[in-house]
Coordinates of C-alpha atoms in Angstrom, one line a residue:
M1 CA -0.1 0.1 -0.1
V2 CA 1.5 3.3 -0.9
P3 CA 1.3 5.9 2.1
N4 CA -0.4 9.1 2.5
E5 CA 2.1 11.5 1.8
D6 CA 0.3 14.5 2.8
W7 CA 1.2 15.8 6.1
A8 CA -0.8 18.3 8.2
V9 CA -0.9 20.0 12.0
A10 CA -3.1 22.6 13.0
G11 CA -3.4 24.8 16.0
E12 CA -4.1 28.2 17.2
R13 CA -0.7 29.7 16.3
L14 CA 0.0 27.7 13.3
I15 CA -1.7 25.9 10.2
L16 CA 0.8 23.7 8.3
V17 CA -0.3 21.5 5.4
L18 CA 2.1 19.7 2.9
D19 CA 1.0 17.6 -0.1
G20 CA 4.2 15.0 -1.3
A21 CA 4.4 15.0 -5.1
T22 CA 3.5 11.8 -6.8
A23 CA 7.0 10.3 -7.9
R24 CA 6.1 8.2 -11.2
T25 CA 10.1 8.1 -11.8
G26 CA 13.1 7.3 -10.0
T27 CA 14.0 9.9 -7.2
G28 CA 17.3 8.9 -6.4
C29 CA 16.2 8.8 -2.3
E30 CA 16.3 5.9 -0.5
H31 CA 13.7 7.3 2.1
G32 CA 10.4 8.3 -0.2
V33 CA 8.0 11.2 -0.6
A34 CA 6.1 10.6 2.7
W35 CA 9.5 10.4 4.4
Y36 CA 10.3 14.1 2.7
A37 CA 6.5 15.3 3.6
A38 CA 6.9 14.3 7.3
K39 CA 10.4 15.8 7.8
L40 CA 10.0 18.8 6.1
G41 CA 6.7 19.1 8.0
S42 CA 8.2 18.9 11.4
A43 CA 11.1 21.0 10.7
L44 CA 9.0 23.9 9.4
A45 CA 6.7 23.6 12.3
G46 CA 9.2 24.4 14.4
L47 CA 10.4 27.1 12.7
A48 CA 7.1 28.5 11.4
V49 CA 5.9 28.8 15.1
D50 CA 8.6 31.6 15.7
R51 CA 6.8 34.6 14.6
D52 CA 10.1 36.5 14.3
T53 CA 11.3 34.2 11.7
P54 CA 9.6 35.2 8.2
L55 CA 7.5 32.4 6.6
V56 CA 9.6 32.7 3.4
D57 CA 12.5 32.2 5.7
A58 CA 11.4 29.5 7.9
L59 CA 10.8 27.4 4.6
A60 CA 14.0 28.1 3.3
Q61 CA 15.5 26.6 6.5
G62 CA 13.1 23.5 6.9
I63 CA 14.1 22.8 3.1
R64 CA 17.8 23.1 4.3
S65 CA 17.6 21.0 7.3
V66 CA 15.9 18.1 5.5
A67 CA 18.5 18.5 2.5
E68 CA 21.4 17.8 4.9
L69 CA 19.2 15.0 6.8
H70 CA 19.8 12.7 4.1
R71 CA 22.7 14.6 1.7
H72 CA 25.3 11.6 2.1
S73 CA 22.7 9.0 1.3
C74 CA 20.7 10.2 -1.5
D75 CA 20.9 11.8 -4.7
L76 CA 19.6 15.3 -4.4
D77 CA 20.7 16.4 -7.6
H78 CA 18.0 13.8 -8.9
P79 CA 15.8 15.4 -10.8
G80 CA 12.8 13.5 -9.3
T81 CA 14.0 14.0 -5.5
P82 CA 11.1 13.9 -3.5
S83 CA 9.3 17.6 -3.5
A84 CA 5.9 18.7 -1.5
A85 CA 3.7 21.4 -2.0
T86 CA 3.2 23.7 1.1
A87 CA 0.7 26.1 2.6
V88 CA 1.5 27.4 5.9
L89 CA -0.7 30.2 7.8
R90 CA 0.0 31.5 10.9
P91 CA -1.3 34.8 13.1
R92 CA 1.3 37.7 13.6
D93 CA 0.9 41.6 14.8
G94 CA -3.0 41.4 14.3
S95 CA -2.5 39.6 10.8
L96 CA -3.3 36.1 9.5
E97 CA 0.1 35.8 7.2
F98 CA -0.1 33.1 4.6
L99 CA 2.5 31.2 2.5
V100 CA 1.6 28.8 -0.3
L101 CA 4.3 26.8 -2.5
G102 CA 2.6 24.5 -4.9
D103 CA -0.7 23.2 -5.2
V104 CA -2.2 24.0 -2.0
T105 CA -5.3 25.9 -1.9
V106 CA -6.0 28.2 1.1
V107 CA -9.5 29.8 1.1
I108 CA -10.3 32.7 3.4
D109 CA -13.6 34.0 4.0
T110 CA -13.2 37.7 5.4
A111 CA -15.5 40.5 5.8
D112 CA -14.9 41.7 2.3
G113 CA -15.2 38.3 0.7
I114 CA -13.7 35.2 -0.1
R115 CA -9.9 35.1 -0.8
V116 CA -8.7 32.2 -2.6
V117 CA -4.8 31.8 -2.6
T118 CA -3.5 28.5 -4.9
D119 CA -0.4 28.3 -6.9
D120 CA -1.4 26.8 -10.1
R121 CA 1.9 27.5 -11.8
V122 CA 2.8 24.0 -12.6
D123 CA -0.4 23.4 -14.9
G124 CA 1.3 25.4 -17.1
T125 CA 4.0 23.0 -17.8
A126 CA 3.9 19.9 -19.8
R127 CA 1.0 20.9 -21.5
A128 CA 1.0 18.8 -25.0
E129 CA 2.0 15.7 -22.6
R130 CA -0.9 16.6 -19.8
E131 CA -3.7 16.8 -23.2
E132 CA -2.0 13.1 -24.2
A133 CA -2.7 11.5 -20.9
D134 CA -6.0 13.1 -20.5
R135 CA -7.2 11.0 -23.8
H136 CA -6.7 7.7 -22.3
P137 CA -8.8 6.0 -19.4
F138 CA -7.5 5.4 -16.0
G139 CA -5.3 1.9 -15.9
S140 CA -4.7 1.8 -19.6
A141 CA -0.8 1.0 -20.5
A142 CA -1.2 4.2 -22.8
K143 CA -2.3 6.1 -19.9
R144 CA 0.5 4.9 -18.0
A145 CA 2.9 5.8 -20.9
A146 CA 1.5 9.0 -21.3
L147 CA 1.8 9.9 -17.6
L148 CA 5.4 9.0 -17.2
R149 CA 6.2 11.3 -20.3
M150 CA 4.4 13.9 -18.6
K151 CA 6.2 13.5 -15.2
H152 CA 9.1 14.2 -17.3
A153 CA 8.1 17.1 -18.8
E154 CA 6.8 18.3 -15.3
L155 CA 10.1 17.5 -13.6
A156 CA 12.0 19.3 -16.6
A157 CA 10.4 22.4 -15.2
R158 CA 10.7 22.0 -11.9
N159 CA 12.2 24.8 -9.6
R160 CA 13.3 26.6 -12.7
P161 CA 12.3 30.1 -14.3
G162 CA 9.5 30.2 -16.3
G163 CA 8.4 26.6 -14.8
Y164 CA 6.6 26.0 -11.2
W165 CA 8.5 25.9 -7.8
V166 CA 7.8 23.5 -5.1
A167 CA 9.7 22.1 -1.8
A168 CA 12.5 19.9 -2.7
A169 CA 15.9 20.0 -1.9
A170 CA 17.0 23.8 -3.0
P171 CA 16.3 26.5 -0.6
T172 CA 16.1 29.2 -3.0
A173 CA 12.8 27.7 -4.0
A174 CA 11.4 29.3 -0.9
S175 CA 11.9 32.7 -2.4
Y176 CA 9.3 32.1 -5.1
A177 CA 6.4 31.5 -2.9
I178 CA 3.1 33.5 -2.7
T179 CA 2.8 35.2 0.2
G180 CA 0.7 37.7 2.0
D181 CA -1.6 38.5 4.8
V182 CA -5.5 39.6 5.7
P183 CA -6.2 41.7 8.6
L184 CA -6.9 39.1 11.5
D185 CA -10.1 40.7 12.7
S186 CA -11.7 40.6 9.6
V187 CA -11.2 36.5 9.0
R188 CA -14.5 34.7 9.7
R189 CA -13.4 31.2 8.6
L190 CA -10.7 29.6 6.6
A191 CA -9.9 26.2 4.8
V192 CA -6.7 24.6 3.6
L193 CA -7.1 21.9 1.2
T194 CA -4.6 19.5 -0.6
D195 CA -5.7 19.2 -4.5
G196 CA -6.9 15.9 -3.9
A197 CA -9.7 17.8 -1.2
A198 CA -10.0 20.6 -3.3
R199 CA -11.3 18.7 -6.5
S200 CA -14.9 19.3 -6.0
V201 CA -14.3 23.0 -7.3
A202 CA -10.9 23.0 -9.1
L203 CA -11.4 19.7 -10.9
F204 CA -15.2 18.9 -11.0
G205 CA -16.5 22.1 -10.7
L206 CA -19.2 20.8 -8.7
S207 CA -19.3 23.3 -5.9
T208 CA -18.1 26.9 -5.1
W209 CA -15.4 27.4 -2.4
A210 CA -18.3 29.4 -0.4
D211 CA -20.0 25.9 -0.3
V212 CA -17.0 23.8 0.6
L213 CA -16.8 26.0 3.7
D214 CA -20.2 25.8 4.5
A215 CA -19.9 21.9 4.0
L216 CA -16.7 21.8 5.9
D217 CA -18.8 24.1 9.0
R218 CA -21.7 21.9 8.6
D219 CA -20.1 18.4 8.5
G220 CA -16.5 18.5 8.7
P221 CA -13.6 17.5 6.7
V222 CA -14.1 13.7 6.7
A223 CA -17.7 14.2 5.2
L224 CA -16.0 16.4 2.5
I225 CA -13.6 14.2 1.3
R226 CA -16.0 11.5 1.4
R227 CA -18.0 13.4 -1.1
V228 CA -15.1 13.7 -3.4
R229 CA -14.7 10.1 -3.2
A230 CA -18.2 9.4 -4.3
V231 CA -17.8 11.5 -7.3
E232 CA -14.1 10.1 -8.1
A233 CA -16.2 6.8 -7.9
A234 CA -18.6 7.2 -10.4
D235 CA -16.0 8.3 -12.9
P236 CA -13.7 5.4 -12.7
S237 CA -12.2 5.9 -16.3
C238 CA -11.3 9.1 -15.5
L239 CA -12.6 10.6 -18.8
R240 CA -15.3 12.7 -17.4
W241 CA -13.1 14.4 -15.5
A242 CA -9.9 14.4 -16.6
R243 CA -7.1 13.4 -14.2
N244 CA -3.9 11.5 -13.5
K245 CA -5.2 9.5 -10.4
C246 CA -8.8 8.2 -9.9
S247 CA -8.2 9.3 -6.3
D248 CA -5.5 11.4 -4.9
D249 CA -4.2 12.0 -1.5
A250 CA -6.9 14.3 0.3
T251 CA -6.1 16.7 3.3
A252 CA -8.6 19.5 4.5
V253 CA -8.0 21.8 7.6
Y254 CA -11.1 23.8 8.4
A255 CA -10.6 27.0 11.3
T256 CA -13.5 29.1 12.3
R257 CA -13.6 32.3 14.6
T258 CA -14.7 31.7 17.8
G259 CA -15.5 34.8 20.1

């Protein structure tokens, strides 16, 4: 069984969600993507909880510290070295700070409306290979071959100017994260979702972000993910809603204002 490659922690001082990137090729790493996500998550949580450390610096330091853990046993220059999309949120000086690197989605419901922060730069890469993969039913040999070609094309654009950026082995990737803040007293509720949990909006188009927030508030993350799984199960060939995996690891964190 393939381990879940998401990693998350949530509390009043910090919300952190990582989504380990699926490895369809060799990685040059003896540990694997789940290990990488867990190690980076643990390191980043310890760094980002210090509000004097900018989030970009915390992510860069976290990437660097994990690289040192396996630099001598693994090939960190391998194009497929383990990586993870990352989202971090924390309150600081009356604001809610956020950082997003890779395809994790942050949805913040504020007094001025819903703000959605997502990093979709990977979708701009390997377009021809992606379209070819979308033509074939899930599980077919043609699909597997097309996905491998797509992955190689994506990796060629990973952590390069004009491509996309994700936490991997190079700390410089952190400087390309999407960052910002909103007034803390304007925040009503928020959600952080890996792309597997965001599918009802981002892929299936069956919900709005407001619908997702309402569902999380009413029923919680487990029910939201069950609904995503039901839609996936109704399209096992992945042709109605073209996707690389029938089901993807799915993590959703929901927080609401109290008092």
